[in-house]
Coordinates of C-alpha atoms and ligand atoms in Angstrom, one line a residue:
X1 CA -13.7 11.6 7.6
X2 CA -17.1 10.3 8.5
X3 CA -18.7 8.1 5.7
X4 CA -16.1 6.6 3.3
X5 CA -16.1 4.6 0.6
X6 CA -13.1 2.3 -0.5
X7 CA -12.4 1.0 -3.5
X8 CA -10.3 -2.6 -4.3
X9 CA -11.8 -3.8 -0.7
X10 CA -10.8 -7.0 -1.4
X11 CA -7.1 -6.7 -2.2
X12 CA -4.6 -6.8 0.4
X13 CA -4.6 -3.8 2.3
X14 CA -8.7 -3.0 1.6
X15 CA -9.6 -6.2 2.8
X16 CA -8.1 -5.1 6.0
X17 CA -8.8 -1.8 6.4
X18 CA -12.5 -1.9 6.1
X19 CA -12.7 -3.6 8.9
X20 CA -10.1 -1.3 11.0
X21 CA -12.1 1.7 9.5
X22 CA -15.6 0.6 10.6
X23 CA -14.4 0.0 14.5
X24 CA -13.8 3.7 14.5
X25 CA -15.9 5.5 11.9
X26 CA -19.2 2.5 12.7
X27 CA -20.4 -0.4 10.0
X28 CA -22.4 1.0 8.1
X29 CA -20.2 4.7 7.2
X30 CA -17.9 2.3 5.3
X31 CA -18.5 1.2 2.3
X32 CA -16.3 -1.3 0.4
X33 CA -16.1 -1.7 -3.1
X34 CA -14.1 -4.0 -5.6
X35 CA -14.5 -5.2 -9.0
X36 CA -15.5 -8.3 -8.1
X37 CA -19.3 -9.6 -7.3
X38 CA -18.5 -11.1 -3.9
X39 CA -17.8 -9.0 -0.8
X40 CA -14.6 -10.1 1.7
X41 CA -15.7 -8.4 4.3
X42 CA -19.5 -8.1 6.0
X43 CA -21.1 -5.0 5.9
X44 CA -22.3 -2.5 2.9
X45 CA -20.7 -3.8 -0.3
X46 CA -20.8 -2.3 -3.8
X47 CA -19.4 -4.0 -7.2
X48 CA -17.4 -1.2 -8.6
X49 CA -15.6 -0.8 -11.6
X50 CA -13.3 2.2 -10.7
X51 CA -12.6 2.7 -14.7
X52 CA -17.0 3.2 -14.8
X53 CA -17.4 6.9 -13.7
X54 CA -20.6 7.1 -13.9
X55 CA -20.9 4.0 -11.4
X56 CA -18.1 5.4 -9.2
X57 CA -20.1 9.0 -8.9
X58 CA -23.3 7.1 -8.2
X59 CA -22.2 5.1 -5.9
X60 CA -20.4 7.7 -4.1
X61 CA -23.6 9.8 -4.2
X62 CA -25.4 7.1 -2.9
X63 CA -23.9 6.9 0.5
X64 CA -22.9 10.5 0.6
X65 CA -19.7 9.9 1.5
X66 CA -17.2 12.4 2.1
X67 CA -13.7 10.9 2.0
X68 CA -12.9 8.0 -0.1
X69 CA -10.0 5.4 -0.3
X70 CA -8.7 4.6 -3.6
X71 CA -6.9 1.2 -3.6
X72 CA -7.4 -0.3 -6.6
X73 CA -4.9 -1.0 -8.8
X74 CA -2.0 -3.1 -10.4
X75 CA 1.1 -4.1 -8.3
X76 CA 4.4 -4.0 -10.1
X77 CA 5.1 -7.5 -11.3
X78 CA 1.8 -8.2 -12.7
X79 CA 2.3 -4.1 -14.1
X80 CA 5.3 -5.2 -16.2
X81 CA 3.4 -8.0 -17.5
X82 CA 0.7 -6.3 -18.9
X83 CA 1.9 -2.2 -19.3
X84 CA -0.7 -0.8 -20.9
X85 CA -3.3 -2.5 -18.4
X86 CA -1.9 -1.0 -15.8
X87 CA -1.7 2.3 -17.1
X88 CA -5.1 2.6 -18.1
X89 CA -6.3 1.4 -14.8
X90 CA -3.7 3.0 -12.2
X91 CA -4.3 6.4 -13.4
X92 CA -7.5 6.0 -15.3
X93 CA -9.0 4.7 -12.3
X94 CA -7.1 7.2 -10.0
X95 CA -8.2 10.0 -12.3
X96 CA -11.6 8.8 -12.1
X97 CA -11.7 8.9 -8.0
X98 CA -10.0 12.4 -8.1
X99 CA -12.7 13.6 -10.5
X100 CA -15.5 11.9 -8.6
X101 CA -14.0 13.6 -4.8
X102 CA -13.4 16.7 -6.8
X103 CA -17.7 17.0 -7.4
X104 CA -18.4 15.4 -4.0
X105 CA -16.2 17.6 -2.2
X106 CA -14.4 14.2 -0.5
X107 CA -11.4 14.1 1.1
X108 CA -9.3 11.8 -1.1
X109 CA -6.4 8.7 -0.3
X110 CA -4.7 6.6 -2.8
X111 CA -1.5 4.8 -1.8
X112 CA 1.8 6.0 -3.8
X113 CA 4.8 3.5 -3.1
X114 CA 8.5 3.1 -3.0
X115 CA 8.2 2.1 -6.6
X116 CA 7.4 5.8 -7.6
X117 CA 11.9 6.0 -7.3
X118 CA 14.2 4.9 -9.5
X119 CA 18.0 3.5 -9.6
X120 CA 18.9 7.3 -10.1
X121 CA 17.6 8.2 -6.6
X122 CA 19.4 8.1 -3.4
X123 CA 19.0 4.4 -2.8
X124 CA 20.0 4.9 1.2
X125 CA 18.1 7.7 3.2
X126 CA 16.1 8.2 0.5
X127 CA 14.9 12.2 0.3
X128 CA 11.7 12.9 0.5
X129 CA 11.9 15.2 -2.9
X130 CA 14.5 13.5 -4.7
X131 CA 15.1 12.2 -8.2
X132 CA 12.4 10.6 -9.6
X133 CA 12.8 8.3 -11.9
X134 CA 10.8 4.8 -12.4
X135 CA 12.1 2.1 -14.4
X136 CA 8.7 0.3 -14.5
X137 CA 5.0 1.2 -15.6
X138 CA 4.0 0.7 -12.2
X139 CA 6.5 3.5 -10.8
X140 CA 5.5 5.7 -13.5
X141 CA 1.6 5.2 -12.8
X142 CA 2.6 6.2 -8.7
X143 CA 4.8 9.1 -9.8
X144 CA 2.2 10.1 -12.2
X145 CA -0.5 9.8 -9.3
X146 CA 1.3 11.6 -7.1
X147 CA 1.6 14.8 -9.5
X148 CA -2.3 14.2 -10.3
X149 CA -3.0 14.5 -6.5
X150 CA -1.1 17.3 -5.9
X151 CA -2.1 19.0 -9.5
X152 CA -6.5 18.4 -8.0
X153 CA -5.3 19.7 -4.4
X154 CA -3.7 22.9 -6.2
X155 CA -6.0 23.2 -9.0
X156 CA -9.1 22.2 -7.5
X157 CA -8.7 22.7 -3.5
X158 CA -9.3 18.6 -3.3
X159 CA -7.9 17.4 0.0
X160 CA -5.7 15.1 -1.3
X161 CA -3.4 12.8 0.6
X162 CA -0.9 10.0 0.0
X163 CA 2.3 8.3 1.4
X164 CA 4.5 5.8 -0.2
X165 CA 3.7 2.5 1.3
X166 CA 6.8 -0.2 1.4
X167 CA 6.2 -3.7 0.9
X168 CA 3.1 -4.5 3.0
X169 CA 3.4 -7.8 5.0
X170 CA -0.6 -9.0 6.1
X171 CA -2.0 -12.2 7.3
X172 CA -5.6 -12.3 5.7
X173 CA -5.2 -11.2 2.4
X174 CA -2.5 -12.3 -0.1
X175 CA -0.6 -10.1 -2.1
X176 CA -0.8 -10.1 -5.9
X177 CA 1.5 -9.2 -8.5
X178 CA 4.0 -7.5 -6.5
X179 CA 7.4 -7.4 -5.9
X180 CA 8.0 -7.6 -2.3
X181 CA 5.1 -10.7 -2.5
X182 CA 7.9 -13.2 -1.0
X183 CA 7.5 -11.1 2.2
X184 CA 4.5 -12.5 2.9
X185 CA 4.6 -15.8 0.8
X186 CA 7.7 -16.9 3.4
X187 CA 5.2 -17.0 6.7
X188 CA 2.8 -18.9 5.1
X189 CA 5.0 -21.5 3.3
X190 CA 7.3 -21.4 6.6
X191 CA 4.0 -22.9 8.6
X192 CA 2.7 -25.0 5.8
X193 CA 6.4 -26.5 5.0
X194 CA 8.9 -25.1 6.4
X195 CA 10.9 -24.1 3.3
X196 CA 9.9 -21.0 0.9
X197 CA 11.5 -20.7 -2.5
X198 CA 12.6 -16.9 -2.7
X199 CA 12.5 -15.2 -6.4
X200 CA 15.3 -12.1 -5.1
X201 CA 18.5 -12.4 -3.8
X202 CA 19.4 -12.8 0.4
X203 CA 20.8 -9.3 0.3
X204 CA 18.2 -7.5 -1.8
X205 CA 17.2 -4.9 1.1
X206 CA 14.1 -3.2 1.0
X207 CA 11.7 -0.7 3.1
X208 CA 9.0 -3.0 4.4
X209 CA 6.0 -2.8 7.0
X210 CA 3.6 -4.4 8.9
X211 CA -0.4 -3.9 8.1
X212 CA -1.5 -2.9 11.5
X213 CA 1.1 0.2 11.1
X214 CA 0.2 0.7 7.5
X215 CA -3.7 1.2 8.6
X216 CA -2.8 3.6 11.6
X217 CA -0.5 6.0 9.4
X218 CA -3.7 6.1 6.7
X219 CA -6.1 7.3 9.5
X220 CA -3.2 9.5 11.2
X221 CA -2.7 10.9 7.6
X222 CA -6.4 11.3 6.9
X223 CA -7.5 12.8 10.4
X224 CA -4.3 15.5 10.5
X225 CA -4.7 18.9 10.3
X226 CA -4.6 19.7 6.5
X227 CA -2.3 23.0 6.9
X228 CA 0.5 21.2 8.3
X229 CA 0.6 18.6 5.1
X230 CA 3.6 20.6 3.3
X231 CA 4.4 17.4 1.3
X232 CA 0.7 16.0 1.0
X233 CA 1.3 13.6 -2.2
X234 CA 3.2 11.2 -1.2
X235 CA 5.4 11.0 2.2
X236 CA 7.8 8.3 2.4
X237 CA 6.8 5.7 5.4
X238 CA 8.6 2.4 6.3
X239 CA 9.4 1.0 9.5
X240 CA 11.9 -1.6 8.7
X241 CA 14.7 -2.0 5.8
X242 CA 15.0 -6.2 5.3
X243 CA 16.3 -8.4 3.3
X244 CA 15.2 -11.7 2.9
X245 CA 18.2 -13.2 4.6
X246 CA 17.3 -11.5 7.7
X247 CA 13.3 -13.1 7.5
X248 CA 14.9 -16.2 6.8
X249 CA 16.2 -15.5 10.0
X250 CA 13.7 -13.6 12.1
X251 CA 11.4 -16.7 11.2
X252 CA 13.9 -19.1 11.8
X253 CA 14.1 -18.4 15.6
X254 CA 10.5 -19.5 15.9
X255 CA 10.3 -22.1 13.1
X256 CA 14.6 -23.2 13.6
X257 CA 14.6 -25.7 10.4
X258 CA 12.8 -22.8 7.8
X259 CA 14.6 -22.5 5.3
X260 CA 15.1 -20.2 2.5
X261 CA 15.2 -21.1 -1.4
X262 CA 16.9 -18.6 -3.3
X263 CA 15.8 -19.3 -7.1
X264 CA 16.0 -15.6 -8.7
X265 CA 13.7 -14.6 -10.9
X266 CA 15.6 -11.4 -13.2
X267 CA 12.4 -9.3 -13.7
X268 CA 11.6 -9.4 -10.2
X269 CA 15.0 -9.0 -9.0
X270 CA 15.7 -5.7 -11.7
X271 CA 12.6 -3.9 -10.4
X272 CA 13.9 -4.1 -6.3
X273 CA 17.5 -3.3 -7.4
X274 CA 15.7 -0.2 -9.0
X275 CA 13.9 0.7 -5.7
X276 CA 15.2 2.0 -2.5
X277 CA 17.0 0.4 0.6
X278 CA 15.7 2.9 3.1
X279 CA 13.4 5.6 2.7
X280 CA 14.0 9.0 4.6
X281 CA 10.8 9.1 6.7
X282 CA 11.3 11.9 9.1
X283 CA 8.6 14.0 6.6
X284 CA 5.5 11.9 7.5
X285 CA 6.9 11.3 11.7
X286 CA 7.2 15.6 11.4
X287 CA 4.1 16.4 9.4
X288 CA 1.5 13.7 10.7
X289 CA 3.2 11.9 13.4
X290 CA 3.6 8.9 11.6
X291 CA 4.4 6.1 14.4
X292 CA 5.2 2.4 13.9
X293 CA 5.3 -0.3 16.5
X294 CA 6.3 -3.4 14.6
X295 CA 9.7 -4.4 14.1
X296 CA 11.2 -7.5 12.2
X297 CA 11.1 -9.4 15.3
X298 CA 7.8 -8.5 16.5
X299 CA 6.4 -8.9 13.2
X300 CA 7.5 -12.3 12.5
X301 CA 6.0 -13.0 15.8
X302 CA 2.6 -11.8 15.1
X303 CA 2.6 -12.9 11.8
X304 CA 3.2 -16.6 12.9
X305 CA 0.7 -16.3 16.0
X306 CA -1.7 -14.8 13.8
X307 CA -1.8 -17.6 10.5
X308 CA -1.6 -20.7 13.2
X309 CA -4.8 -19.3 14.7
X310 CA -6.6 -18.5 11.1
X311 CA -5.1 -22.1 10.1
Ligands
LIG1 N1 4.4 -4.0 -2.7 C1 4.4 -3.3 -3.9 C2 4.9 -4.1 -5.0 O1 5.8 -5.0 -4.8 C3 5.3 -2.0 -3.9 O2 4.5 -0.9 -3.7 O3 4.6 -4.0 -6.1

């Protein structure tokens, strides 16, 4: 990669990652993009509808960039709110970017997740190729991705790559619409009052991350040597399996009166019981030498060191 453009810069894990991307790759070879008139981050901006092809190829023209980022796109609880929404815009707009890198030549990202499984797959150790089968729109959107990226690398010798984030836990950027949300919600309610009111139950355990990993295994993915990506689109990656019993508690020996609220919401609380406790990830630690260096512990440490200062 040397100039690339990413789209939904100013959701959670773009509104990081532009910045992480232009330390290494310099300012002005990133270019962020995002529905929205307002940049969040300094540095070249575009407004970009990703559902506009004609904008998205013009802008990616512009710049000449020749890898691009595809973020944008519906997280699963706002998904099941509004279906058809998110299916025109998760793979409409994913279709559009694969179209655009297929007549730029670009090398090509967009973020599958652990929602792309289903209750009928391994819910432990979850295979890399497995059962698929998505109970929600979103999961059917990332599974549905995920065949689209492999179908343009096949048909069309775009180098497409992908791996299936777990709940992302950030400090700048809030989450929206997903499921694993209370993740982050519980650091900044735990500074602001000590208490967070939880929408799944203490036991639900799922695969979850911190950002700073998440943006390292994108550039590890995207800078690896494209013969050894046997399962390019999408490889599981997680570094912890939690449940939000054990934040409650990881928090709680910095913060000793936090306190969990456990008021279950059923939607919410269906779509993690259809997703997986622990993802297999020795694919993505063979094929790109995926690392990770945040646990629970070190996490909640950061996290908490890192909102008192932006407070
Ligand atoms: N964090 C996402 C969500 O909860 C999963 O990919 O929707």
């Amino acid at each position: 990669m040397n100039r690339i453009l990413v789209t939904g810069a100013n959701g959670q894990i773009g509104s990081e990652l532009v910045g992480f991307l232009r330390e290494s790759y310099g300012t002005d070879n990133v270019i962020a993009s995002d529905i929205s008139e307002t940049s969040k981050t300094r540095g070249i901006y575009e407004v970009l509808d990703v559902m506009n092809y004609d904008r998205f190829l013009e802008v990616a023209k512009k710049y000449e960039v020749d890898a691009i980022i595809h973020l944008a796109a519906l997280l699963s609880y706002k998904a099941e709110q509004n279906p058809v929404l998110a299916f025109d815009l998760n793979i409409g707009g994913l279709l559009n970017s694969l179209e655009v890198a297929k007549e730029i030549k670009a090398q090509h990202f967009s973020p599958s997740s652990i929602g792309a499984f289903g209750p009928s797959s391994p819910m432990i150790d979850t295979p890399q190729v497995t059962v698929q089968r998505p109970t929600t729109m979103y999961g059917i959107t990332k599974v549905t991705g995920e065949l689209l990226m492999d179908y343009y690398f096949n048909k069309f010798g775009v180098d497409t790559r992908s791996v299936r984030f777990p709940g992302l836990i950030s400090h700048k950027t809030l989450p929206g619409g997903g499921t694993t949300d209370y993740a982050v919600a519980c650091y900044y309610d735990a500074l602001k009052d000590k208490k967070s009111i939880c929408y799944l139950k203490e036991d639900t355990k799922l695969d979850m991350m911190y950002m700073p990993d998440a943006l390292n295994a994108i550039v590890d993915l995207m800078e690896a040597d494209s013969k050894d990506l046997i399962h390019r689109n999408a490889y599981n990656i997680s570094s912890m399996s939690v449940t939000p019993k054990e934040f409650e508690e990881s928090i709680q020996k910095i913060i000793p009166d936090f306190e969990m609220i456990y008021e279950i919401d059923p939607l919410r609380q269906a779509i993690a019981d259809s997703w997986p406790e622990k993802m297999d990830i020795h694919w993505a630690q063979e094929e790109f030498n995926f690392l990770y260096f945040y646990d629970l512990d070190a996490m909640t440490q950061d996290m908490i060191d890192q909102l008192k200062k932006g407070a």
